[in-house]
Backbone as JSON, one array per atom type, in Angstrom:
{
  "sequence": "MSRKREVILDQDEDIVAYEHHLPGRMVRVMVGFGTILPDGEFKAAEEQNYENFIIQGVGYDNLMAATETKPAGVFRKEDLWQFVDLGRANVVAEREKIMQEKIKKEAIAAAIAKTELELEEANKNVKS",
  "N": [[0.39, -31.56, -10.09], [-0.99, -28.38, -10.53], [0.04, -25.09, -9.49], [-0.03, -21.82, -7.96], [2.21, -19.37, -9.11], [4.9, -17.78, -7.51], [5.61, -14.47, -7.81], [8.26, -12.27, -8.31], [8.23, -8.97, -7.86], [10.04, -6.87, -8.3], [11.79, -7.56, -10.27], [13.83, -7.23, -13.16], [13.4, -6.98, -16.75], [14.1, -8.02, -20.11], [14.3, -7.94, -23.68], [15.57, -10.73, -24.83], [16.08, -12.08, -27.11], [15.26, -11.98, -30.59], [13.61, -12.85, -33.59], [13.42, -12.25, -36.96], [11.35, -13.12, -39.4], [11.27, -12.96, -42.61], [10.01, -14.16, -45.01], [7.72, -15.29, -43.84], [6.53, -13.12, -42.77], [6.66, -12.25, -40.01], [7.58, -11.66, -36.57], [9.35, -13.1, -34.0], [9.54, -12.86, -30.54], [11.53, -13.02, -27.63], [11.3, -12.77, -24.22], [13.13, -12.24, -21.32], [13.74, -12.61, -17.78], [15.53, -10.98, -15.19], [18.35, -9.19, -14.05], [19.27, -5.81, -14.29], [22.44, -4.73, -14.61], [24.81, -2.47, -12.96], [26.34, -1.33, -15.04], [24.56, -1.23, -17.08], [24.18, -3.51, -18.54], [22.21, -6.39, -19.19], [21.51, -9.12, -17.17], [20.38, -12.24, -17.44], [18.25, -14.25, -15.41], [19.29, -17.4, -14.15], [17.62, -19.68, -13.9], [14.63, -19.94, -15.39], [11.53, -19.44, -17.12], [11.16, -18.43, -20.34], [9.29, -15.79, -21.84], [7.43, -15.9, -24.79], [6.55, -14.22, -27.74], [4.66, -13.69, -30.68], [4.64, -11.66, -33.44], [2.52, -10.83, -35.92], [0.56, -10.54, -38.96], [-1.69, -7.83, -38.78], [-0.37, -6.6, -36.67], [2.32, -7.03, -37.35], [2.42, -5.52, -39.72], [2.0, -2.97, -38.63], [4.3, -2.75, -37.03], [6.29, -2.68, -38.98], [5.72, -0.38, -40.35], [6.35, 3.03, -41.33], [7.42, 5.55, -39.03], [7.61, 8.59, -37.08], [10.19, 8.41, -36.22], [11.53, 6.4, -37.57], [12.2, 4.72, -40.71], [9.99, 3.03, -43.08], [9.78, -0.57, -43.11], [11.74, -1.36, -41.35], [12.71, -2.07, -37.93], [13.31, -1.39, -34.46], [14.77, -2.79, -31.51], [13.54, -1.65, -29.23], [11.09, -0.99, -30.3], [9.62, -3.27, -30.15], [8.54, -3.63, -27.63], [5.94, -2.54, -27.24], [4.34, -4.44, -28.45], [4.84, -6.68, -26.93], [3.7, -5.83, -24.52], [1.04, -5.56, -25.38], [0.5, -8.23, -26.06], [0.65, -9.44, -23.53], [-1.47, -8.1, -22.27], [-3.57, -9.12, -23.75], [-3.5, -11.81, -22.97], [-4.17, -11.56, -20.25], [-6.75, -10.51, -20.54], [-8.02, -12.65, -21.82], [-7.84, -14.64, -19.85], [-9.42, -13.44, -17.89], [-11.87, -13.41, -19.22], [-12.36, -16.17, -19.42], [-12.59, -16.75, -16.68], [-14.86, -15.23, -16.01], [-16.78, -16.54, -17.58], [-16.74, -19.02, -16.32], [-17.69, -18.31, -13.76], [-20.25, -17.47, -14.49], [-21.35, -19.88, -15.48], [-21.31, -21.39, -13.12], [-23.1, -19.91, -11.58], [-25.45, -20.26, -13.04], [-25.72, -23.04, -12.8], [-26.11, -23.2, -10.03], [-28.53, -21.81, -9.79], [-30.22, -23.5, -11.23], [-30.06, -25.8, -9.65], [-31.22, -24.81, -7.3], [-33.82, -24.24, -8.2], [-34.66, -26.82, -8.87], [-34.68, -28.0, -6.33], [-36.67, -26.45, -5.12], [-38.87, -27.19, -6.69], [-39.0, -29.88, -6.07], [-39.64, -29.72, -3.33], [-42.12, -28.46, -3.57], [-43.55, -30.46, -4.9], [-43.55, -32.41, -2.9], [-45.16, -31.15, -1.01], [-47.57, -31.04, -2.41], [-48.24, -33.74, -2.61], [-48.7, -34.34, 0.02]],
  "CA": [[-0.68, -30.65, -9.78], [-0.63, -26.98, -10.77], [0.02, -24.2, -8.34], [0.22, -20.42, -8.28], [3.62, -19.02, -9.14], [5.28, -16.6, -6.75], [6.25, -13.53, -8.73], [9.07, -11.23, -7.68], [7.8, -7.79, -8.59], [11.08, -5.91, -8.63], [12.71, -8.15, -11.23], [13.92, -6.53, -14.44], [13.18, -7.83, -17.9], [14.66, -7.52, -21.35], [14.13, -8.78, -24.86], [16.86, -11.42, -24.91], [16.27, -12.54, -28.49], [14.14, -11.83, -31.52], [13.84, -13.45, -34.91], [12.59, -11.62, -37.98], [11.14, -14.09, -40.47], [10.76, -12.16, -43.73], [9.0, -14.84, -45.85], [6.5, -15.52, -43.06], [6.05, -11.81, -42.31], [6.43, -12.31, -38.57], [8.72, -11.49, -35.67], [9.22, -13.85, -32.74], [10.24, -12.11, -29.5], [11.72, -13.77, -26.39], [11.54, -11.87, -23.09], [13.69, -12.92, -20.16], [13.75, -11.88, -16.52], [16.84, -10.99, -14.55], [18.79, -7.98, -13.38], [20.07, -4.85, -15.05], [23.64, -4.45, -13.83], [25.13, -1.03, -12.93], [26.87, -0.86, -16.33], [23.48, -1.23, -18.06], [24.05, -4.83, -19.15], [21.15, -7.22, -18.62], [21.92, -10.49, -16.83], [19.19, -13.07, -17.3], [18.24, -15.22, -14.31], [19.69, -18.71, -14.66], [16.48, -20.59, -13.99], [13.42, -19.21, -15.71], [10.82, -19.72, -18.36], [11.1, -17.22, -21.16], [8.01, -15.48, -22.49], [7.57, -15.78, -26.23], [5.47, -13.51, -28.41], [4.76, -13.66, -32.13], [4.01, -10.48, -34.04], [2.19, -11.15, -37.31], [-0.67, -9.92, -39.44], [-1.79, -6.37, -38.63], [0.7, -6.19, -35.76], [3.56, -6.98, -38.15], [2.31, -4.36, -40.61], [2.21, -1.78, -37.8], [5.7, -2.74, -36.63], [7.14, -2.36, -40.12], [5.31, 0.9, -40.93], [7.17, 4.2, -41.02], [6.98, 6.43, -37.95], [8.39, 9.83, -37.04], [11.58, 8.14, -35.83], [12.15, 5.33, -38.36], [11.58, 4.51, -42.02], [9.23, 1.79, -43.26], [10.53, -1.77, -43.41], [12.73, -1.67, -40.31], [12.26, -1.86, -36.55], [14.35, -1.46, -33.44], [14.41, -3.63, -30.37], [12.59, -0.95, -28.36], [9.77, -0.98, -30.95], [8.94, -4.54, -29.87], [7.91, -3.63, -26.31], [4.49, -2.3, -27.29], [3.69, -5.69, -28.83], [4.94, -7.53, -25.73], [2.67, -5.34, -23.59], [-0.26, -5.92, -25.96], [0.35, -9.68, -25.9], [0.34, -9.7, -22.11], [-2.83, -7.61, -22.01], [-4.49, -10.09, -24.37], [-3.52, -13.0, -22.11], [-4.94, -11.2, -19.06], [-8.16, -10.39, -20.95], [-8.53, -14.0, -22.1], [-8.01, -15.3, -18.55], [-10.58, -12.81, -17.25], [-13.04, -13.9, -19.94], [-12.57, -17.56, -18.99], [-13.06, -16.71, -15.3], [-16.25, -14.74, -16.03], [-17.61, -17.63, -18.11], [-16.84, -20.03, -15.26], [-18.59, -17.76, -12.74], [-21.6, -17.48, -15.06], [-21.81, -21.28, -15.5], [-21.56, -21.79, -11.74], [-24.33, -19.23, -11.15], [-26.56, -20.95, -13.72], [-25.86, -24.35, -12.17], [-26.69, -22.98, -8.7], [-29.93, -21.43, -9.98], [-30.93, -24.72, -11.64], [-30.15, -26.66, -8.47], [-32.19, -24.2, -6.39], [-35.14, -24.44, -8.79], [-34.99, -28.24, -8.73], [-35.03, -28.22, -4.92], [-37.98, -25.83, -4.88], [-39.87, -28.05, -7.34], [-39.07, -31.1, -5.26], [-40.39, -29.34, -2.12], [-43.5, -28.2, -3.98], [-44.14, -31.77, -5.18], [-43.79, -33.06, -1.61], [-46.31, -30.47, -0.4], [-48.78, -31.42, -3.17], [-48.53, -35.13, -2.27], [-49.1, -34.43, 1.43]],
  "C": [[-0.17, -29.22, -9.98], [-0.65, -26.2, -9.47], [0.27, -22.78, -8.81], [1.71, -20.15, -8.18], [3.85, -17.78, -8.29], [6.07, -15.69, -7.67], [7.01, -12.48, -7.93], [8.85, -9.96, -8.49], [8.93, -6.86, -9.01], [12.11, -6.47, -9.61], [12.68, -7.36, -12.53], [13.65, -7.52, -15.56], [13.82, -7.19, -19.12], [14.28, -8.47, -22.47], [15.48, -9.43, -25.09], [17.13, -11.96, -26.31], [15.04, -12.18, -29.31], [14.57, -12.35, -32.87], [12.87, -12.8, -35.89], [12.51, -12.59, -39.16], [10.47, -13.37, -41.63], [9.73, -12.91, -44.58], [7.67, -15.04, -45.13], [5.87, -14.23, -42.55], [5.67, -11.86, -40.83], [7.73, -12.08, -37.82], [8.41, -12.27, -34.4], [10.11, -13.15, -31.71], [10.33, -12.97, -28.25], [12.11, -12.79, -25.29], [12.04, -12.71, -21.92], [13.66, -12.01, -18.94], [15.12, -11.99, -15.9], [17.11, -9.67, -13.88], [19.55, -7.09, -14.35], [21.23, -4.45, -14.15], [23.96, -2.95, -13.88], [25.67, -0.48, -14.26], [25.82, -0.87, -17.43], [23.27, -2.57, -18.75], [22.95, -5.62, -18.44], [21.69, -8.61, -18.37], [20.67, -11.29, -16.56], [19.35, -14.01, -16.11], [18.54, -16.6, -14.89], [18.51, -19.64, -14.86], [15.21, -19.78, -14.21], [12.75, -19.81, -16.93], [10.74, -18.41, -19.11], [9.7, -17.04, -21.71], [8.28, -15.31, -23.97], [6.33, -15.13, -26.82], [5.72, -13.57, -29.91], [3.98, -12.46, -32.63], [3.78, -10.82, -35.5], [0.91, -10.43, -37.71], [-0.62, -8.4, -39.32], [-0.68, -5.84, -37.71], [2.03, -6.06, -36.49], [3.55, -5.76, -39.07], [2.56, -3.07, -39.83], [3.67, -1.64, -37.38], [6.59, -2.25, -37.77], [6.79, -1.02, -40.78], [6.27, 2.02, -40.51], [6.56, 4.97, -39.85], [7.81, 7.71, -38.03], [9.87, 9.57, -36.81], [12.25, 7.03, -36.63], [11.46, 5.2, -39.71], [10.78, 3.21, -42.05], [10.19, 0.63, -43.53], [11.6, -2.14, -42.4], [12.08, -1.5, -38.94], [13.47, -1.93, -35.64], [13.84, -2.34, -32.3], [13.37, -2.94, -29.49], [11.19, -0.85, -28.97], [8.95, -2.22, -30.6], [8.16, -4.52, -28.56], [6.41, -3.41, -26.36], [3.73, -3.57, -27.65], [3.77, -6.72, -27.7], [3.83, -7.13, -24.75], [1.27, -5.7, -24.09], [-0.52, -7.42, -25.82], [0.0, -10.06, -24.48], [-1.07, -9.26, -21.77], [-3.86, -8.56, -22.59], [-4.61, -11.35, -23.53], [-4.36, -12.72, -20.86], [-6.43, -11.12, -19.4], [-8.77, -11.76, -21.2], [-8.77, -14.76, -20.79], [-9.23, -14.74, -17.82], [-11.87, -13.3, -17.9], [-13.37, -15.33, -19.51], [-13.13, -17.59, -17.57], [-14.51, -16.24, -15.24], [-17.2, -15.81, -16.56], [-17.8, -18.72, -17.06], [-17.81, -19.57, -14.17], [-20.03, -17.81, -13.22], [-22.17, -18.9, -15.07], [-22.14, -21.76, -14.1], [-22.86, -21.16, -11.22], [-25.55, -19.9, -11.77], [-26.81, -22.3, -13.07], [-26.5, -24.22, -10.79], [-28.17, -22.63, -8.81], [-30.77, -22.65, -10.38], [-31.13, -25.63, -10.44], [-31.19, -26.13, -7.48], [-33.61, -24.42, -6.9], [-35.59, -25.89, -8.65], [-35.39, -28.57, -7.29], [-36.4, -27.64, -4.6], [-39.1, -26.66, -5.49], [-40.08, -29.33, -6.55], [-39.88, -30.84, -3.99], [-41.86, -29.12, -2.45], [-44.22, -29.51, -4.26], [-44.44, -32.52, -3.89], [-45.02, -32.46, -0.94], [-47.61, -30.86, -1.1], [-49.19, -32.84, -2.79], [-49.04, -35.26, -0.85], [-50.51, -34.07, 1.65]]
}
């Protein structure tokens, strides 16, 4: 059975791995949670599920485009964070959309049930 996950809000995160697939024109990014040590090194938590993101299509083109701080055709690890944030925002938006659709279906079902009860009552009154 599923359950809600308890999230520790003060946990640090880092991009622990990324893979640039040139023929497929995509970048796969793996984000891990853990602790940033005093020397700046990131220590991933031993037990965790890593978040994976794939940057492709328009996102890949944007990642590989030239900016004020880098030439076209290259990227840095820190350039990947905006796509991680966008991926997370998309997941939140999709979950919200699913929840709104569920609420709408429940409201419609409740309205139908109410109408059926009212019709049933009206039919009883007509027969009486």
